[in-house]
PDB file of C-alpha atoms in Angstrom:
ATOM      1  CA  MET A   1     -74.276 111.023-106.159  1.00 55.00           C
ATOM      2  CA  GLU A   2     -71.581 108.625-107.440  1.00 54.00           C
ATOM      3  CA  PHE A   3     -68.835 111.387-105.891  1.00 49.00           C
ATOM      4  CA  GLU A   4     -70.928 112.008-102.333  1.00 57.00           C
ATOM      5  CA  LYS A   5     -70.682 108.075-102.320  1.00 56.00           C
ATOM      6  CA  MET A   6     -66.615 108.507-102.596  1.00 60.00           C
ATOM      7  CA  LYS A   7     -66.314 111.403-100.674  1.00 56.00           C
ATOM      8  CA  PHE A   8     -68.178 109.673 -97.750  1.00 56.00           C
ATOM      9  CA  LYS A   9     -65.572 106.713 -98.498  1.00 61.00           C
ATOM     10  CA  ASN A  10     -62.171 109.014 -98.599  1.00 64.00           C
ATOM     11  CA  LEU A  11     -64.053 110.823 -95.251  1.00 64.00           C
ATOM     12  CA  TYR A  12     -64.529 107.442 -93.176  1.00 66.00           C
ATOM     13  CA  LYS A  13     -60.875 105.967 -94.387  1.00 72.00           C
ATOM     14  CA  TYR A  14     -59.274 109.216 -92.861  1.00 68.00           C
ATOM     15  CA  LEU A  15     -61.167 108.992 -90.411  1.00 73.00           C
ATOM     16  CA  LEU A  16     -59.936 105.135 -89.648  1.00 76.00           C
ATOM     17  CA  VAL A  17     -56.542 106.676 -89.908  1.00 74.00           C
ATOM     18  CA  ALA A  18     -56.489 108.901 -87.406  1.00 73.00           C
ATOM     19  CA  ALA A  19     -58.457 106.757 -85.590  1.00 72.00           C
ATOM     20  CA  VAL A  20     -55.340 104.332 -85.230  1.00 72.00           C
ATOM     21  CA  ILE A  21     -52.666 106.691 -85.074  1.00 74.00           C
ATOM     22  CA  LEU A  22     -54.287 108.145 -81.577  1.00 72.00           C
ATOM     23  CA  THR A  23     -54.128 105.112 -80.543  1.00 69.00           C
ATOM     24  CA  ALA A  24     -50.745 103.793 -80.790  1.00 66.00           C
ATOM     25  CA  ALA A  25     -49.928 107.651 -80.077  1.00 65.00           C
ATOM     26  CA  ALA A  26     -52.100 106.974 -76.732  1.00 63.00           C
ATOM     27  CA  GLY A  27     -50.338 103.758 -75.997  1.00 60.00           C
ATOM     28  CA  CYS A  28     -46.620 105.070 -76.524  1.00 62.00           C
ATOM     29  CA  THR A  29     -47.248 107.950 -74.118  1.00 59.00           C
ATOM     30  CA  ARG A  30     -48.964 105.461 -71.610  1.00 62.00           C
ATOM     31  CA  ASP A  31     -46.574 104.807 -68.147  1.00 68.00           C
ATOM     32  CA  PRO A  32     -44.868 102.192 -69.038  1.00 66.00           C
ATOM     33  CA  ASN A  33     -45.603 100.633 -65.414  1.00 72.00           C
ATOM     34  CA  ASP A  34     -49.149 100.694 -65.564  1.00 71.00           C
ATOM     35  CA  PRO A  35     -50.395  97.162 -66.937  1.00 67.00           C
ATOM     36  CA  GLY A  36     -53.722  98.169 -68.009  1.00 70.00           C
ATOM     37  CA  LYS A  37     -56.828  96.177 -67.047  1.00 73.00           C
ATOM     38  CA  GLU A  38     -57.224  92.698 -67.126  1.00 71.00           C
ATOM     39  CA  TYR A  39     -60.055  90.894 -68.169  1.00 72.00           C
ATOM     40  CA  ALA A  40     -61.213  87.907 -66.241  1.00 72.00           C
ATOM     41  CA  PRO A  41     -58.520  88.595 -63.338  1.00 69.00           C
ATOM     42  CA  ASN A  42     -59.256  85.603 -61.327  1.00 69.00           C
ATOM     43  CA  MET A  43     -57.655  83.711 -64.215  1.00 70.00           C
ATOM     44  CA  TYR A  44     -54.930  84.922 -62.860  1.00 69.00           C
ATOM     45  CA  LEU A  45     -54.742  85.905 -59.370  1.00 68.00           C
ATOM     46  CA  PRO A  46     -55.917  83.094 -57.136  1.00 66.00           C
ATOM     47  CA  VAL A  47     -58.220  82.635 -54.815  1.00 71.00           C
ATOM     48  CA  GLY A  48     -56.040  81.563 -51.848  1.00 75.00           C
ATOM     49  CA  TYR A  49     -53.173  83.720 -50.085  1.00 75.00           C
ATOM     50  CA  GLU A  50     -49.992  82.780 -51.655  1.00 74.00           C
ATOM     51  CA  PRO A  51     -46.903  82.811 -49.348  1.00 73.00           C
ATOM     52  CA  TYR A  52     -44.582  85.167 -50.949  1.00 72.00           C
ATOM     53  CA  LYS A  53     -46.687  86.890 -52.566  1.00 72.00           C
ATOM     54  CA  GLN A  54     -49.520  90.392 -51.931  1.00 76.00           C
ATOM     55  CA  GLU A  55     -50.975  90.316 -54.066  1.00 75.00           C
ATOM     56  CA  LYS A  56     -53.961  91.495 -51.800  1.00 77.00           C
ATOM     57  CA  ALA A  57     -54.525  92.237 -48.269  1.00 81.00           C
ATOM     58  CA  ASN A  58     -54.947  88.934 -45.664  1.00 81.00           C
ATOM     59  CA  PRO A  59     -57.583  90.335 -43.606  1.00 83.00           C
ATOM     60  CA  ILE A  60     -56.630  87.779 -40.574  1.00 81.00           C
ATOM     61  CA  ASN A  61     -52.855  88.581 -40.222  1.00 80.00           C
ATOM     62  CA  PRO A  62     -51.562  92.100 -38.732  1.00 78.00           C
ATOM     63  CA  MET A  63     -50.671  94.935 -41.237  1.00 79.00           C
ATOM     64  CA  GLY A  64     -52.839  92.767 -43.685  1.00 83.00           C
ATOM     65  CA  LEU A  65     -49.651  90.743 -44.453  1.00 82.00           C
ATOM     66  CA  THR A  66     -49.918  87.404 -45.924  1.00 82.00           C
ATOM     67  CA  MET A  67     -46.526  85.843 -44.530  1.00 80.00           C
ATOM     68  CA  ARG A  68     -46.447  86.469 -41.095  1.00 77.00           C
ATOM     69  CA  LEU A  69     -42.860  87.537 -39.045  1.00 77.00           C
ATOM     70  CA  PRO A  70     -40.884  85.231 -37.807  1.00 79.00           C
ATOM     71  CA  VAL A  71     -41.255  84.361 -34.294  1.00 82.00           C
ATOM     72  CA  ALA A  72     -39.311  87.011 -31.531  1.00 84.00           C
ATOM     73  CA  GLY A  73     -36.107  85.671 -30.589  1.00 81.00           C
ATOM     74  CA  THR A  74     -35.502  82.952 -34.299  1.00 74.00           C
ATOM     75  CA  VAL A  75     -32.393  82.492 -35.186  1.00 65.00           C
ATOM     76  CA  ALA A  76     -31.690  82.901 -38.945  1.00 62.00           C
ATOM     77  CA  ARG A  77     -30.434  79.772 -40.545  1.00 58.00           C
ATOM     78  CA  ARG A  78     -28.130  80.278 -42.588  1.00 52.00           C
ATOM     79  CA  ASN A  79     -26.070  82.050 -39.560  1.00 47.00           C
ATOM     80  CA  TYR A  80     -26.530  79.436 -37.389  1.00 46.00           C
ATOM     81  CA  GLN A  81     -22.931  78.382 -36.095  1.00 49.00           C
ATOM     82  CA  THR A  82     -21.871  74.669 -36.051  1.00 52.00           C
ATOM     83  CA  SER A  83     -19.154  73.264 -33.191  1.00 50.00           C
ATOM     84  CA  PHE A  84     -16.479  70.803 -35.627  1.00 49.00           C
ATOM     85  CA  GLY A  85     -13.055  69.226 -33.507  1.00 46.00           C
ATOM     86  CA  GLU A  86     -13.037  67.576 -30.903  1.00 45.00           C
ATOM     87  CA  ALA A  87     -10.512  68.403 -28.629  1.00 40.00           C
ATOM     88  CA  ASP A  88     -10.608  72.007 -28.992  1.00 44.00           C
ATOM     89  CA  SER A  89     -14.076  73.048 -30.465  1.00 43.00           C
ATOM     90  CA  VAL A  90     -13.619  75.703 -33.263  1.00 43.00           C
ATOM     91  CA  ASN A  91     -17.379  77.160 -34.361  1.00 42.00           C
ATOM     92  CA  THR A  92     -17.496  77.838 -37.893  1.00 49.00           C
ATOM     93  CA  ASP A  93     -19.921  79.604 -39.780  1.00 50.00           C
ATOM     94  CA  LEU A  94     -20.875  77.395 -42.623  1.00 55.00           C
ATOM     95  CA  MET A  95     -24.406  78.648 -43.359  1.00 50.00           C
ATOM     96  CA  VAL A  96     -23.533  82.161 -44.511  1.00 53.00           C
ATOM     97  CA  TYR A  97     -22.775  81.669 -48.911  1.00 65.00           C
ATOM     98  CA  ASN A  98     -23.174  84.840 -50.995  1.00 73.00           C
ATOM     99  CA  ILE A  99     -20.768  83.918 -53.467  1.00 82.00           C
ATOM    100  CA  PRO A 100     -23.532  83.939 -57.269  1.00 85.00           C
ATOM    101  CA  ALA A 101     -23.900  81.383 -59.415  1.00 88.00           C
ATOM    102  CA  ASP A 102     -21.337  82.661 -61.275  1.00 89.00           C
ATOM    103  CA  SER A 103     -18.294  83.084 -59.494  1.00 89.00           C
ATOM    104  CA  ILE A 104     -17.019  79.519 -59.121  1.00 91.00           C
ATOM    105  CA  SER A 105     -13.439  81.686 -59.546  1.00 91.00           C
ATOM    106  CA  ILE A 106     -13.231  83.126 -56.260  1.00 89.00           C
ATOM    107  CA  SER A 107     -14.915  80.233 -54.975  1.00 89.00           C
ATOM    108  CA  GLU A 108     -11.675  78.021 -55.804  1.00 91.00           C
ATOM    109  CA  ARG A 109      -9.623  81.080 -54.397  1.00 89.00           C
ATOM    110  CA  VAL A 110     -11.025  81.628 -50.942  1.00 86.00           C
ATOM    111  CA  LEU A 111     -13.131  78.154 -49.586  1.00 87.00           C
ATOM    112  CA  LYS A 112     -11.629  76.058 -47.670  1.00 88.00           C
ATOM    113  CA  ASN A 113     -13.543  72.980 -46.080  1.00 90.00           C
ATOM    114  CA  PRO A 114     -14.479  74.010 -42.440  1.00 87.00           C
ATOM    115  CA  ILE A 115     -15.139  70.480 -41.079  1.00 90.00           C
ATOM    116  CA  PRO A 116     -12.432  68.525 -40.418  1.00 90.00           C
ATOM    117  CA  LEU A 117     -11.016  64.761 -42.377  1.00 93.00           C
ATOM    118  CA  ASN A 118     -11.803  61.972 -40.033  1.00 94.00           C
ATOM    119  CA  GLU A 119     -13.177  58.773 -40.191  1.00 95.00           C
ATOM    120  CA  ASN A 120     -16.708  59.674 -39.446  1.00 94.00           C
ATOM    121  CA  THR A 121     -16.882  62.765 -41.684  1.00 95.00           C
ATOM    122  CA  LEU A 122     -16.513  60.514 -44.750  1.00 96.00           C
ATOM    123  CA  ALA A 123     -19.020  58.096 -43.363  1.00 96.00           C
ATOM    124  CA  GLU A 124     -21.011  60.577 -43.747  1.00 96.00           C
ATOM    125  CA  GLY A 125     -20.084  62.645 -47.044  1.00 96.00           C
ATOM    126  CA  LYS A 126     -20.227  58.927 -48.224  1.00 97.00           C
ATOM    127  CA  VAL A 127     -24.113  58.195 -46.710  1.00 97.00           C
ATOM    128  CA  LEU A 128     -24.528  61.270 -48.360  1.00 97.00           C
ATOM    129  CA  TYR A 129     -23.314  61.160 -51.108  1.00 97.00           C
ATOM    130  CA  ASP A 130     -25.209  57.458 -51.857  1.00 96.00           C
ATOM    131  CA  ARG A 131     -28.497  59.752 -51.280  1.00 95.00           C
ATOM    132  CA  TYR A 132     -27.163  62.761 -53.432  1.00 96.00           C
ATOM    133  CA  CYS A 133     -25.272  61.907 -56.249  1.00 95.00           C
ATOM    134  CA  GLN A 134     -25.004  57.946 -57.040  1.00 95.00           C
ATOM    135  CA  HIS A 135     -27.808  58.469 -58.864  1.00 94.00           C
ATOM    136  CA  CYS A 136     -25.881  60.309 -61.736  1.00 93.00           C
ATOM    137  CA  HIS A 137     -21.765  59.641 -60.623  1.00 94.00           C
ATOM    138  CA  GLY A 138     -22.062  56.266 -59.976  1.00 94.00           C
ATOM    139  CA  ALA A 139     -20.416  54.556 -56.715  1.00 94.00           C
ATOM    140  CA  THR A 140     -16.979  55.639 -57.534  1.00 94.00           C
ATOM    141  CA  GLY A 141     -17.582  58.127 -59.084  1.00 93.00           C
ATOM    142  CA  ALA A 142     -16.753  57.342 -62.701  1.00 93.00           C
ATOM    143  CA  GLY A 143     -19.704  59.250 -64.538  1.00 92.00           C
ATOM    144  CA  ASP A 144     -21.930  55.747 -64.742  1.00 92.00           C
ATOM    145  CA  GLY A 145     -25.093  56.145 -62.924  1.00 92.00           C
ATOM    146  CA  LYS A 146     -28.528  55.095 -63.780  1.00 91.00           C
ATOM    147  CA  VAL A 147     -29.313  58.674 -64.982  1.00 90.00           C
ATOM    148  CA  ALA A 148     -25.683  58.637 -65.904  1.00 87.00           C
ATOM    149  CA  ALA A 149     -27.287  56.475 -69.060  1.00 85.00           C
ATOM    150  CA  MET A 150     -29.412  58.561 -70.144  1.00 87.00           C
ATOM    151  CA  TYR A 151     -28.841  61.716 -69.087  1.00 82.00           C
ATOM    152  CA  LYS A 152     -25.444  61.968 -71.391  1.00 81.00           C
ATOM    153  CA  GLY A 153     -21.876  64.460 -69.582  1.00 84.00           C
ATOM    154  CA  VAL A 154     -21.925  63.232 -66.264  1.00 90.00           C
ATOM    155  CA  PRO A 155     -17.983  63.447 -65.736  1.00 88.00           C
ATOM    156  CA  ASN A 156     -15.704  60.775 -64.085  1.00 92.00           C
ATOM    157  CA  TYR A 157     -14.156  62.176 -61.110  1.00 92.00           C
ATOM    158  CA  ALA A 158     -10.806  60.583 -61.335  1.00 90.00           C
ATOM    159  CA  SER A 159      -9.991  61.638 -64.898  1.00 91.00           C
ATOM    160  CA  ASP A 160      -7.855  63.937 -65.671  1.00 91.00           C
ATOM    161  CA  ALA A 161      -9.850  67.344 -66.052  1.00 89.00           C
ATOM    162  CA  TYR A 162     -11.362  66.750 -62.497  1.00 91.00           C
ATOM    163  CA  LYS A 163      -8.491  65.012 -60.414  1.00 91.00           C
ATOM    164  CA  ASN A 164      -7.598  68.305 -59.572  1.00 92.00           C
ATOM    165  CA  LEU A 165     -10.087  70.250 -58.931  1.00 93.00           C
ATOM    166  CA  ASN A 166     -10.214  72.051 -54.569  1.00 94.00           C
ATOM    167  CA  GLU A 167     -12.991  72.204 -52.233  1.00 94.00           C
ATOM    168  CA  GLY A 168     -14.180  75.247 -53.199  1.00 93.00           C
ATOM    169  CA  HIS A 169     -14.784  74.341 -56.622  1.00 95.00           C
ATOM    170  CA  ILE A 170     -16.780  71.507 -55.949  1.00 96.00           C
ATOM    171  CA  PHE A 171     -18.710  72.929 -52.811  1.00 94.00           C
ATOM    172  CA  HIS A 172     -19.995  76.280 -55.566  1.00 94.00           C
ATOM    173  CA  VAL A 173     -20.977  73.582 -58.097  1.00 95.00           C
ATOM    174  CA  ILE A 174     -22.381  71.297 -55.478  1.00 95.00           C
ATOM    175  CA  THR A 175     -24.492  74.334 -54.737  1.00 92.00           C
ATOM    176  CA  HIS A 176     -24.933  76.395 -57.975  1.00 93.00           C
ATOM    177  CA  GLY A 177     -24.895  73.392 -60.495  1.00 92.00           C
ATOM    178  CA  LYS A 178     -22.488  73.673 -63.259  1.00 91.00           C
ATOM    179  CA  ALA A 179     -23.437  72.517 -67.402  1.00 86.00           C
ATOM    180  CA  ARG A 180     -25.907  70.099 -66.737  1.00 85.00           C
ATOM    181  CA  MET A 181     -25.932  69.570 -63.340  1.00 90.00           C
ATOM    182  CA  TRP A 182     -28.984  70.624 -61.359  1.00 90.00           C
ATOM    183  CA  PRO A 183     -28.102  72.605 -57.895  1.00 92.00           C
ATOM    184  CA  HIS A 184     -28.265  70.990 -54.404  1.00 93.00           C
ATOM    185  CA  GLY A 185     -28.555  74.588 -52.419  1.00 88.00           C
ATOM    186  CA  SER A 186     -31.703  73.886 -51.881  1.00 84.00           C
ATOM    187  CA  GLN A 187     -31.470  69.905 -50.764  1.00 89.00           C
ATOM    188  CA  ILE A 188     -28.416  70.037 -48.853  1.00 90.00           C
ATOM    189  CA  ASN A 189     -27.397  72.155 -46.378  1.00 86.00           C
ATOM    190  CA  PRO A 190     -23.421  73.552 -46.459  1.00 87.00           C
ATOM    191  CA  GLU A 191     -22.304  70.883 -43.822  1.00 87.00           C
ATOM    192  CA  GLU A 192     -23.852  68.263 -45.784  1.00 92.00           C
ATOM    193  CA  ARG A 193     -22.581  69.426 -48.636  1.00 93.00           C
ATOM    194  CA  TRP A 194     -18.504  69.768 -46.960  1.00 93.00           C
ATOM    195  CA  LYS A 195     -19.092  66.427 -46.018  1.00 95.00           C
ATOM    196  CA  ILE A 196     -19.742  65.294 -49.958  1.00 97.00           C
ATOM    197  CA  VAL A 197     -16.481  67.382 -51.341  1.00 97.00           C
ATOM    198  CA  HIS A 198     -14.544  65.237 -48.731  1.00 96.00           C
ATOM    199  CA  TYR A 199     -16.275  62.214 -50.331  1.00 97.00           C
ATOM    200  CA  VAL A 200     -15.688  63.247 -53.683  1.00 96.00           C
ATOM    201  CA  GLN A 201     -12.453  64.247 -53.049  1.00 96.00           C
ATOM    202  CA  LYS A 202     -11.531  60.765 -51.613  1.00 95.00           C
ATOM    203  CA  LEU A 203     -13.219  59.449 -56.322  1.00 95.00           C
ATOM    204  CA  GLN A 204     -10.701  61.840 -57.219  1.00 93.00           C
ATOM    205  CA  LYS A 205      -8.062  59.838 -56.325  1.00 89.00           C
ATOM    206  CA  GLY A 206      -9.345  56.607 -57.065  1.00 81.00           C
ATOM    207  CA  ALA A 207      -9.831  55.814 -53.774  1.00 66.00           C
TER     208      ALA A 207
END
């Protein structure tokens, strides 16, 4: 009788081991793109229709799309043309900026400020600088803004390490951010960024 119990226990262990091995083997051969079954999917999927996701068909919009196609004739924001200059205007495409965030050296080499430097653009650059930059970089670019008092590491534009940074570098950093500075490309359009660049270069000279 005791022998039968031991035999049953051993058989149970073998079956348990075999079940574990089969489960592991089945898991290894499963399609890696298959997320499997979701438990309580309503915890993951929103009830409303997310504008940038297509998790389910939208019965209201054509083709079941969540986001509608642009209106016919719409001009993409990134491709609009802006005129600068006074006597002889030159059309310059300011919105196309596809240099990746990790390629700042390219920006330094190829980018030139398309906005003429004059009193008006410099004044507009100051207004924009005061709005978006002063709280960290300070009114004179010395890195002594109120936020900088708590958020250490804000540079002084007129210091040896920063006074010679060119326009392409500054524009790229405003767009993508660098080190502790966050990107501002989504808040400031390219035209405004170039005007800020003019004003920052003025601060670099200690003016």
